[in-house]
mmCIF file of C-alpha atoms in Angstrom:
data_model
loop_
_atom_site.group_PDB
_atom_site.id
_atom_site.type_symbol
_atom_site.label_atom_id
_atom_site.label_comp_id
_atom_site.label_asym_id
_atom_site.label_seq_id
_atom_site.Cartn_x
_atom_site.Cartn_y
_atom_site.Cartn_z
ATOM 1 C CA GLN Y 1 0.000 0.000 0.000
ATOM 2 C CA SER Y 2 1.112 3.593 -0.621
ATOM 3 C CA VAL Y 3 2.028 5.825 2.307
ATOM 4 C CA SER Y 4 -0.974 8.069 1.573
ATOM 5 C CA LYS Y 5 -3.406 5.144 1.650
ATOM 6 C CA ILE Y 6 -2.027 3.828 4.940
ATOM 7 C CA LEU Y 7 -2.313 7.256 6.532
ATOM 8 C CA LEU Y 8 -5.847 7.778 5.246
ATOM 9 C CA ASN Y 9 -6.894 4.431 6.713
ATOM 10 C CA ARG Y 10 -5.649 5.571 10.141
ATOM 11 C CA ILE Y 11 -7.347 8.959 9.821
ATOM 12 C CA GLU Y 12 -10.729 7.353 9.027
ATOM 13 C CA LYS Y 13 -10.655 5.557 12.404
ATOM 14 C CA LEU Y 14 -10.150 8.702 14.513
ATOM 15 C CA SER Y 15 -12.669 10.003 17.021
ATOM 16 C CA GLN Y 16 -14.273 13.436 16.572
ATOM 17 C CA ILE Y 17 -12.069 15.133 19.165
ATOM 18 C CA GLU Y 18 -8.935 13.613 17.605
ATOM 19 C CA ASN Y 19 -10.052 14.942 14.230
ATOM 20 C CA ASP Y 20 -10.675 18.370 15.751
ATOM 21 C CA ILE Y 21 -7.279 18.504 17.464
ATOM 22 C CA LEU Y 22 -5.408 17.546 14.294
ATOM 23 C CA SER Y 23 -7.446 20.001 12.201
ATOM 24 C CA LEU Y 24 -6.523 22.855 14.534
ATOM 25 C CA ALA Y 25 -2.902 21.741 14.677
ATOM 26 C CA SER Y 26 -2.708 21.765 10.867
ATOM 27 C CA VAL Y 27 -3.423 25.509 10.929
ATOM 28 C CA ILE Y 28 -0.804 26.228 13.586
ATOM 29 C CA GLY Y 29 1.818 24.558 11.406
ATOM 30 C CA ASN Y 30 3.937 21.446 11.471
ATOM 31 C CA GLU Y 31 5.039 21.987 15.090
ATOM 32 C CA PHE Y 32 2.998 22.962 18.148
ATOM 33 C CA ARG Y 33 2.997 22.896 21.958
ATOM 34 C CA ILE Y 34 0.343 21.378 24.171
ATOM 35 C CA ASP Y 35 -0.501 24.656 25.930
ATOM 36 C CA PHE Y 36 -1.167 26.363 22.597
ATOM 37 C CA ILE Y 37 -3.379 23.631 21.149
ATOM 38 C CA SER Y 38 -5.322 23.494 24.452
ATOM 39 C CA LYS Y 39 -6.000 27.245 24.421
ATOM 40 C CA LEU Y 40 -6.992 27.130 20.771
ATOM 41 C CA TYR Y 41 -9.371 24.195 21.288
ATOM 42 C CA GLN Y 42 -11.021 25.838 24.300
ATOM 43 C CA HIS Y 43 -11.360 29.163 22.475
ATOM 44 C CA LEU Y 44 -13.207 27.558 19.554
ATOM 45 C CA ASN Y 45 -15.335 25.233 21.699
ATOM 46 C CA GLY Y 46 -16.760 27.620 24.271
ATOM 47 C CA ASP Y 47 -14.014 27.127 26.862
ATOM 48 C CA GLN Y 48 -14.754 23.397 26.919
ATOM 49 C CA LYS Y 49 -12.073 21.702 29.046
ATOM 50 C CA THR Y 50 -9.620 19.288 27.473
ATOM 51 C CA ASP Y 51 -8.265 17.529 30.555
ATOM 52 C CA ASN Y 52 -7.493 14.423 28.515
ATOM 53 C CA ILE Y 53 -5.579 16.202 25.761
ATOM 54 C CA ILE Y 54 -2.293 14.574 26.773
ATOM 55 C CA SER Y 55 -3.800 11.108 26.389
ATOM 56 C CA ILE Y 56 -5.310 12.155 23.045
ATOM 57 C CA LEU Y 57 -1.939 13.320 21.774
ATOM 58 C CA ASP Y 58 -0.258 10.199 23.146
ATOM 59 C CA ASN Y 59 -2.713 8.048 21.222
ATOM 60 C CA LEU Y 60 -2.027 10.016 18.021
ATOM 61 C CA ILE Y 61 1.672 9.334 18.568
ATOM 62 C CA LYS Y 62 0.920 5.658 19.142
ATOM 63 C CA ILE Y 63 -0.821 5.364 15.772
ATOM 64 C CA ARG Y 64 2.043 7.327 14.196
ATOM 65 C CA LEU Y 65 0.151 10.406 13.095
ATOM 66 C CA LEU Y 66 2.165 12.636 15.434
ATOM 67 C CA GLU Y 67 5.697 12.691 16.823
ATOM 68 C CA LYS Y 68 7.008 14.189 20.070
ATOM 69 C CA THR Y 69 10.337 15.940 20.624
ATOM 70 C CA THR Y 70 11.919 17.935 23.435
ATOM 71 C CA GLN Y 71 13.685 21.234 22.783
ATOM 72 C CA SER Y 72 15.279 23.273 25.580
ATOM 73 C CA GLY Y 73 13.106 21.487 28.112
ATOM 74 C CA ASN Y 74 9.856 22.119 26.183
ATOM 75 C CA ILE Y 75 7.782 19.362 24.586
ATOM 76 C CA PHE Y 76 6.763 19.864 20.963
ATOM 77 C CA TYR Y 77 4.408 17.800 18.820
ATOM 78 C CA SER Y 78 4.690 17.575 15.038
ATOM 79 C CA PHE Y 79 2.977 15.730 12.194
ATOM 80 C CA SER Y 80 4.773 12.527 11.250
ATOM 81 C CA HIS Y 81 4.184 13.156 7.545
ATOM 82 C CA ASP Y 82 3.368 16.241 5.437
ATOM 83 C CA THR Y 83 0.423 14.375 3.902
ATOM 84 C CA ILE Y 84 -1.336 14.278 7.286
ATOM 85 C CA LEU Y 85 -1.021 18.036 7.811
ATOM 86 C CA GLU Y 86 -2.166 18.770 4.250
ATOM 87 C CA THR Y 87 -5.158 16.419 4.522
ATOM 88 C CA PHE Y 88 -6.535 18.038 7.669
ATOM 89 C CA TYR Y 89 -5.809 21.587 6.491
ATOM 90 C CA GLU Y 90 -7.500 21.088 3.126
ATOM 91 C CA ASN Y 91 -10.616 19.631 4.780
ATOM 92 C CA LEU Y 92 -11.241 22.791 6.807
ATOM 93 C CA GLU Y 93 -13.658 25.396 5.446
ATOM 94 C CA LYS Y 94 -12.149 28.742 4.443
ATOM 95 C CA LYS Y 95 -13.926 30.711 7.182
ATOM 96 C CA GLN Y 96 -12.822 28.240 9.837
ATOM 97 C CA LYS Y 97 -9.217 28.452 8.642
ATOM 98 C CA GLN Y 98 -9.332 32.251 8.840
ATOM 99 C CA ASN Y 99 -10.721 32.156 12.393
ATOM 100 C CA VAL Y 100 -7.993 29.793 13.562
ATOM 101 C CA HIS Y 101 -5.267 31.758 11.759
ATOM 102 C CA LEU Y 102 -6.531 34.942 13.409
ATOM 103 C CA PHE Y 103 -6.354 33.342 16.870
ATOM 104 C CA CYS Y 104 -2.805 32.150 16.110
ATOM 105 C CA ALA Y 105 -1.770 35.587 14.829
ATOM 106 C CA GLN Y 106 -3.105 37.349 17.925
ATOM 107 C CA TYR Y 107 -1.554 34.722 20.206
ATOM 108 C CA TYR Y 108 1.903 35.176 18.663
ATOM 109 C CA GLU Y 109 1.421 38.956 18.571
ATOM 110 C CA LYS Y 110 1.061 38.978 22.367
ATOM 111 C CA LEU Y 111 4.137 36.797 22.746
ATOM 112 C CA MET Y 112 6.115 39.258 20.606
ATOM 113 C CA ASN Y 113 6.102 41.676 23.541
ATOM 114 C CA GLU Y 114 8.349 39.179 25.299
ATOM 115 C CA LYS Y 115 10.317 37.766 22.382
ATOM 116 C CA LYS Y 116 10.808 39.130 18.861
ATOM 117 C CA ASP Y 117 11.322 35.591 17.517
ATOM 118 C CA TYR Y 118 7.563 35.397 16.905
ATOM 119 C CA ILE Y 119 7.587 38.021 14.121
ATOM 120 C CA TYR Y 120 7.617 35.360 11.391
ATOM 121 C CA SER Y 121 4.761 33.371 12.926
ATOM 122 C CA THR Y 122 2.675 36.498 13.529
ATOM 123 C CA ALA Y 123 3.130 37.684 9.949
ATOM 124 C CA TYR Y 124 2.461 34.240 8.475
ATOM 125 C CA HIS Y 125 -0.869 33.848 10.264
ATOM 126 C CA TYR Y 126 -2.055 37.402 9.541
ATOM 127 C CA ASN Y 127 -1.401 36.626 5.869
ATOM 128 C CA GLN Y 128 -4.180 34.046 6.037
ATOM 129 C CA THR Y 129 -6.734 36.519 7.437
ATOM 130 C CA ASP Y 130 -8.527 39.600 6.104
ATOM 131 C CA HIS Y 131 -6.856 41.917 8.658
ATOM 132 C CA ASN Y 132 -4.953 43.763 5.964
ATOM 133 C CA GLU Y 133 -3.367 46.533 8.034
ATOM 134 C CA LYS Y 134 -1.853 44.024 10.447
ATOM 135 C CA MET Y 135 -0.809 41.812 7.548
ATOM 136 C CA LEU Y 136 1.066 44.653 5.833
ATOM 137 C CA PHE Y 137 2.646 45.818 9.102
ATOM 138 C CA TYR Y 138 3.955 42.413 10.205
ATOM 139 C CA ASN Y 139 5.072 41.397 6.709
ATOM 140 C CA ASP Y 140 7.194 44.539 6.654
ATOM 141 C CA LEU Y 141 8.687 43.726 10.074
ATOM 142 C CA ALA Y 142 9.294 40.096 9.098
ATOM 143 C CA SER Y 143 10.980 40.972 5.797
ATOM 144 C CA LYS Y 144 13.318 43.408 7.570
ATOM 145 C CA LYS Y 145 14.231 40.800 10.168
ATOM 146 C CA ALA Y 146 14.838 38.199 7.446
ATOM 147 C CA ILE Y 147 17.145 40.477 5.450
ATOM 148 C CA GLU Y 148 19.107 41.282 8.610
ATOM 149 C CA GLN Y 149 19.705 37.538 8.912
ATOM 150 C CA PHE Y 150 20.317 37.321 5.151
ATOM 151 C CA ILE Y 151 17.490 34.795 4.705
ATOM 152 C CA LEU Y 152 16.509 35.730 1.156
ATOM 153 C CA ARG Y 153 13.742 33.149 0.793
ATOM 154 C CA ASP Y 154 11.807 34.528 3.779
ATOM 155 C CA THR Y 155 12.555 38.144 2.832
ATOM 156 C CA ILE Y 156 11.034 37.543 -0.592
ATOM 157 C CA TYR Y 157 8.030 35.646 0.812
ATOM 158 C CA PHE Y 158 6.932 38.452 3.143
ATOM 159 C CA MET Y 159 7.672 41.242 0.650
ATOM 160 C CA LYS Y 160 5.783 39.346 -2.044
ATOM 161 C CA ARG Y 161 2.682 39.004 0.157
ATOM 162 C CA ASN Y 162 2.491 42.786 0.478
ATOM 163 C CA THR Y 163 3.209 43.274 -3.223
ATOM 164 C CA LEU Y 164 0.375 40.940 -4.239
ATOM 165 C CA TYR Y 165 -1.979 42.928 -2.013
ATOM 166 C CA TYR Y 166 -0.882 46.221 -3.611
ATOM 167 C CA ILE Y 167 -1.464 44.773 -7.082
ATOM 168 C CA GLN Y 168 -4.847 43.309 -6.122
ATOM 169 C CA GLU Y 169 -5.976 46.658 -4.711
ATOM 170 C CA LYS Y 170 -4.395 48.556 -7.657
ATOM 171 C CA GLN Y 171 -2.467 50.758 -5.263
ATOM 172 C CA LYS Y 172 0.143 53.100 -6.748
ATOM 173 C CA SER Y 173 2.675 55.259 -4.913
ATOM 174 C CA PRO Y 174 6.419 55.984 -4.891
ATOM 175 C CA GLU Y 175 6.735 53.895 -1.716
ATOM 176 C CA ILE Y 176 5.157 50.883 -3.432
ATOM 177 C CA VAL Y 177 7.540 51.232 -6.385
ATOM 178 C CA ILE Y 178 10.509 51.288 -3.983
ATOM 179 C CA HIS Y 179 9.101 48.238 -2.168
ATOM 180 C CA ILE Y 180 8.684 46.262 -5.411
ATOM 181 C CA THR Y 181 12.127 47.338 -6.616
ATOM 182 C CA ARG Y 182 13.774 46.047 -3.434
ATOM 183 C CA MET Y 183 11.794 42.820 -3.592
ATOM 184 C CA CYS Y 184 12.739 42.235 -7.229
ATOM 185 C CA PHE Y 185 16.396 42.791 -6.408
ATOM 186 C CA MET Y 186 16.123 40.111 -3.706
ATOM 187 C CA MET Y 187 14.436 37.797 -6.226
ATOM 188 C CA TYR Y 188 17.255 38.498 -8.672
ATOM 189 C CA MET Y 189 19.837 37.523 -6.039
ATOM 190 C CA TYR Y 190 17.852 34.401 -5.100
ATOM 191 C CA GLY Y 191 17.316 33.307 -8.709
ATOM 192 C CA GLU Y 192 13.535 33.794 -8.987
ATOM 193 C CA ILE Y 193 14.037 35.404 -12.380
ATOM 194 C CA GLN Y 194 10.885 34.550 -14.337
ATOM 195 C CA GLU Y 195 8.410 35.617 -11.660
ATOM 196 C CA MET Y 196 10.443 38.779 -11.021
ATOM 197 C CA ALA Y 197 9.715 40.067 -14.548
ATOM 198 C CA THR Y 198 5.940 40.244 -13.875
ATOM 199 C CA PHE Y 199 6.432 42.454 -10.819
ATOM 200 C CA LEU Y 200 8.954 44.615 -12.680
ATOM 201 C CA ASP Y 201 6.411 45.333 -15.433
ATOM 202 C CA TYR Y 202 3.866 46.491 -12.834
ATOM 203 C CA ALA Y 203 6.410 48.752 -11.098
ATOM 204 C CA ILE Y 204 7.647 50.206 -14.410
ATOM 205 C CA ASN Y 205 4.073 51.126 -15.343
ATOM 206 C CA ILE Y 206 3.608 52.936 -12.009
ATOM 207 C CA SER Y 207 6.964 54.701 -12.496
ATOM 208 C CA ASN Y 208 5.778 55.951 -15.874
ATOM 209 C CA GLU Y 209 2.486 57.231 -14.435
ATOM 210 C CA LEU Y 210 4.142 58.956 -11.468
ATOM 211 C CA ASN Y 211 7.198 60.231 -13.386
ATOM 212 C CA LEU Y 212 9.636 58.322 -11.162
ATOM 213 C CA TYR Y 213 12.467 58.430 -13.660
ATOM 214 C CA GLN Y 214 15.355 57.362 -11.428
ATOM 215 C CA GLN Y 215 13.396 54.421 -10.058
ATOM 216 C CA LYS Y 216 12.389 53.455 -13.597
ATOM 217 C CA THR Y 217 16.068 53.313 -14.574
ATOM 218 C CA PHE Y 218 16.840 50.787 -11.838
ATOM 219 C CA LEU Y 219 13.760 48.743 -12.760
ATOM 220 C CA LEU Y 220 14.869 48.629 -16.402
ATOM 221 C CA LEU Y 221 18.338 47.561 -15.249
ATOM 222 C CA LEU Y 222 16.774 44.740 -13.228
ATOM 223 C CA LEU Y 223 14.677 43.710 -16.227
ATOM 224 C CA SER Y 224 17.859 43.681 -18.299
ATOM 225 C CA GLN Y 225 19.465 41.436 -15.675
ATOM 226 C CA SER Y 226 16.496 39.056 -15.732
ATOM 227 C CA TYR Y 227 17.098 38.471 -19.458
ATOM 228 C CA LEU Y 228 20.839 38.213 -18.890
ATOM 229 C CA CYS Y 229 20.321 35.500 -16.258
ATOM 230 C CA SER Y 230 18.128 33.626 -18.756
ATOM 231 C CA ASN Y 231 21.009 33.841 -21.266
ATOM 232 C CA LEU Y 232 18.979 36.141 -23.519
ATOM 233 C CA ILE Y 233 21.727 38.621 -24.271
ATOM 234 C CA ASN Y 234 20.044 40.744 -26.976
ATOM 235 C CA PRO Y 235 16.941 41.688 -24.919
ATOM 236 C CA ALA Y 236 19.266 42.274 -21.948
ATOM 237 C CA ILE Y 237 21.224 44.816 -23.985
ATOM 238 C CA LEU Y 238 17.970 46.350 -25.313
ATOM 239 C CA TYR Y 239 16.634 47.060 -21.790
ATOM 240 C CA LEU Y 240 20.059 48.178 -20.600
ATOM 241 C CA LYS Y 241 20.171 50.799 -23.352
ATOM 242 C CA LYS Y 242 16.588 51.849 -22.515
ATOM 243 C CA ALA Y 243 17.710 52.374 -18.916
ATOM 244 C CA LEU Y 244 20.722 54.435 -19.966
ATOM 245 C CA GLN Y 245 18.604 56.468 -22.414
ATOM 246 C CA ASN Y 246 16.055 57.123 -19.659
ATOM 247 C CA LYS Y 247 18.901 58.345 -17.438
ATOM 248 C CA LYS Y 248 20.176 60.626 -20.211
ATOM 249 C CA ASN Y 249 16.723 62.002 -21.089
ATOM 250 C CA HIS Y 250 16.045 63.064 -17.518
ATOM 251 C CA ASP Y 251 19.561 64.269 -16.724
ATOM 252 C CA PHE Y 252 20.588 62.390 -13.615
ATOM 253 C CA ILE Y 253 23.651 60.311 -12.824
ATOM 254 C CA ILE Y 254 24.048 56.773 -11.547
ATOM 255 C CA THR Y 255 25.593 56.791 -8.086
ATOM 256 C CA HIS Y 256 24.776 53.415 -6.539
ATOM 257 C CA PRO Y 257 27.361 50.622 -6.970
ATOM 258 C CA ILE Y 258 24.611 48.048 -7.560
ATOM 259 C CA HIS Y 259 23.357 50.017 -10.569
ATOM 260 C CA PHE Y 260 26.879 50.242 -11.933
ATOM 261 C CA ASN Y 261 27.356 46.500 -11.388
ATOM 262 C CA MET Y 262 24.318 45.741 -13.523
ATOM 263 C CA VAL Y 263 25.430 48.017 -16.355
ATOM 264 C CA ILE Y 264 28.978 46.663 -16.289
ATOM 265 C CA MET Y 265 28.022 42.976 -16.223
ATOM 266 C CA THR Y 266 25.484 43.320 -19.052
ATOM 267 C CA PHE Y 267 28.030 44.972 -21.346
ATOM 268 C CA TYR Y 268 30.589 42.393 -20.213
ATOM 269 C CA TYR Y 269 28.414 39.413 -21.200
ATOM 270 C CA HIS Y 270 27.679 41.103 -24.530
ATOM 271 C CA ASP Y 271 31.465 41.220 -25.091
ATOM 272 C CA GLU Y 272 31.427 45.021 -25.134
ATOM 273 C CA PHE Y 273 34.504 45.246 -22.915
ATOM 274 C CA ASP Y 274 35.312 48.881 -23.715
ATOM 275 C CA GLU Y 275 31.812 49.995 -22.679
ATOM 276 C CA ALA Y 276 32.022 47.868 -19.547
ATOM 277 C CA LEU Y 277 35.413 49.355 -18.668
ATOM 278 C CA HIS Y 278 34.053 52.866 -19.281
ATOM 279 C CA TYR Y 279 31.358 52.300 -16.658
ATOM 280 C CA VAL Y 280 33.843 50.649 -14.302
ATOM 281 C CA ASN Y 281 35.916 53.825 -14.385
ATOM 282 C CA GLN Y 282 32.792 55.968 -13.895
ATOM 283 C CA SER Y 283 31.744 53.789 -10.967
ATOM 284 C CA PHE Y 284 34.893 54.594 -9.013
ATOM 285 C CA GLU Y 285 34.357 58.317 -9.560
ATOM 286 C CA LYS Y 286 30.649 58.569 -8.799
ATOM 287 C CA SER Y 287 29.596 55.637 -6.611
ATOM 288 C CA GLU Y 288 28.051 56.160 -3.207
ATOM 289 C CA GLY Y 289 27.312 53.179 -0.994
ATOM 290 C CA ASP Y 290 28.474 50.993 1.848
ATOM 291 C CA PHE Y 291 31.827 49.266 1.789
ATOM 292 C CA SER Y 292 30.460 45.771 1.031
ATOM 293 C CA THR Y 293 28.652 47.028 -2.068
ATOM 294 C CA PHE Y 294 31.461 49.302 -3.256
ATOM 295 C CA ILE Y 295 34.179 46.637 -3.135
ATOM 296 C CA GLN Y 296 32.276 44.615 -5.759
ATOM 297 C CA LEU Y 297 33.410 47.206 -8.283
ATOM 298 C CA TYR Y 298 36.987 46.016 -7.810
ATOM 299 C CA GLY Y 299 35.768 42.518 -8.564
ATOM 300 C CA ASN Y 300 34.114 43.704 -11.775
ATOM 301 C CA ARG Y 301 37.261 45.479 -12.888
ATOM 302 C CA LEU Y 302 39.310 42.396 -12.009
ATOM 303 C CA VAL Y 303 37.169 40.151 -14.242
ATOM 304 C CA LEU Y 304 37.342 42.649 -17.106
ATOM 305 C CA ASN Y 305 41.108 42.942 -16.898
ATOM 306 C CA ILE Y 306 41.446 39.140 -16.835
ATOM 307 C CA ASP Y 307 39.378 38.778 -20.021
ATOM 308 C CA MET Y 308 41.263 41.624 -21.709
ATOM 309 C CA GLY Y 309 44.597 40.103 -20.734
ATOM 310 C CA ASN Y 310 45.577 43.040 -18.511
ATOM 311 C CA TYR Y 311 47.103 40.883 -15.776
ATOM 312 C CA LYS Y 312 49.311 43.618 -14.328
ATOM 313 C CA LYS Y 313 46.226 45.786 -13.721
ATOM 314 C CA ALA Y 314 44.279 42.746 -12.483
ATOM 315 C CA ILE Y 315 46.852 42.029 -9.763
ATOM 316 C CA GLU Y 316 46.256 45.536 -8.346
ATOM 317 C CA ASP Y 317 42.592 44.688 -7.767
ATOM 318 C CA VAL Y 318 43.523 41.264 -6.404
ATOM 319 C CA ASN Y 319 45.735 42.921 -3.784
ATOM 320 C CA ILE Y 320 42.964 45.364 -2.782
ATOM 321 C CA ILE Y 321 40.323 42.619 -2.523
ATOM 322 C CA GLU Y 322 42.564 40.246 -0.563
ATOM 323 C CA LYS Y 323 43.474 43.042 1.847
ATOM 324 C CA ASP Y 324 39.859 44.022 2.588
ATOM 325 C CA ILE Y 325 37.774 40.890 1.967
ATOM 326 C CA ASP Y 326 37.537 40.021 5.670
ATOM 327 C CA LYS Y 327 35.879 43.393 6.307
ATOM 328 C CA VAL Y 328 32.932 42.439 4.074
ATOM 329 C CA ASN Y 329 29.852 41.574 6.165
ATOM 330 C CA ASN Y 330 27.546 40.690 3.285
ATOM 331 C CA LEU Y 331 27.802 36.915 2.742
ATOM 332 C CA TYR Y 332 26.715 37.140 -0.903
ATOM 333 C CA VAL Y 333 29.381 39.756 -1.735
ATOM 334 C CA HIS Y 334 31.969 37.874 0.315
ATOM 335 C CA ASN Y 335 31.469 34.681 -1.703
ATOM 336 C CA LEU Y 336 31.335 36.605 -4.990
ATOM 337 C CA LEU Y 337 34.710 38.203 -4.307
ATOM 338 C CA TYR Y 338 36.283 34.814 -3.592
ATOM 339 C CA TYR Y 339 34.848 33.629 -6.902
ATOM 340 C CA PHE Y 340 36.465 36.576 -8.715
ATOM 341 C CA LEU Y 341 39.788 35.832 -7.017
ATOM 342 C CA SER Y 342 39.581 32.170 -8.019
ATOM 343 C CA LEU Y 343 39.066 33.215 -11.661
ATOM 344 C CA PHE Y 344 42.278 35.228 -11.542
ATOM 345 C CA TYR Y 345 44.364 32.428 -10.036
ATOM 346 C CA LEU Y 346 42.934 29.817 -12.403
ATOM 347 C CA GLU Y 347 43.586 32.049 -15.432
ATOM 348 C CA THR Y 348 47.123 32.982 -14.436
ATOM 349 C CA ARG Y 349 47.955 29.581 -12.889
ATOM 350 C CA THR Y 350 49.283 31.473 -9.857
ATOM 351 C CA ASP Y 351 49.484 29.778 -6.482
ATOM 352 C CA ILE Y 352 47.407 31.402 -3.739
#
């Protein structure tokens, strides 16, 4: 028999209260504590007591629907298989799910006064309710916490939830464009290239309507990068040149190292080394940004000089990067610089 069939056979034999407990637990998530599930059950059943909840959970462990673990002296229960959680969650009506998610969100929100670790849980559960103000607020907090920890997947998830709401409600403002731009940059770094393009189109349209020319330039650069990452060099160059033309038409200069990086790498992959080198030189004159972002420019120049055979100039950048690489706090940039250094040593067959 398949795993799913075996599990379904066990589920069909459960009592009503066992079904109820597992249904509620499926909304909490894969892991839960006994005090939480007790409060939730009582809240939804008119404060009905659940004195035998421990024996109920023990029985669910016995028939291998749940598992029990101990972490830092606390007992946690979890579903023994994802199929079990999904089955109970899918069987709940939409309104019931929202009610349980709301209770969970408010429960974790209270706990946040004691411990900020509950930001993710609070945001996740508000996302499943119609409390939009709270949803937007906690998604913003959660995305900021995730980026501080450099957890791109979670950063993107919470930023995307807010973005989808803005699109659904057809909201348009400079702040929303900035939000979508930042999210798309995270998606670019994480490799979610195809989906990123849809959000970029929406933000570019708002930028056009609101005359946000500088923001539009960065969005066009990101769109260029999305094609570059898909190995579509010609459209990448097309959108790059649109970005540069937009910059020229509205008479402003590029100052952020990330923007320069995008211009440089697109020209580089189109084998336009002279153009790439031109923007490398401009980047050192005009860039403004933190150290971790700025030092990438040395990496770009290093790669260009390697491909152009300028090894004497390349070694100058190697020396600068090796001297300062341990000062870089951004893990992504840190790894990228080591990659650039490895290219130099492989090309020149020089021992490290």
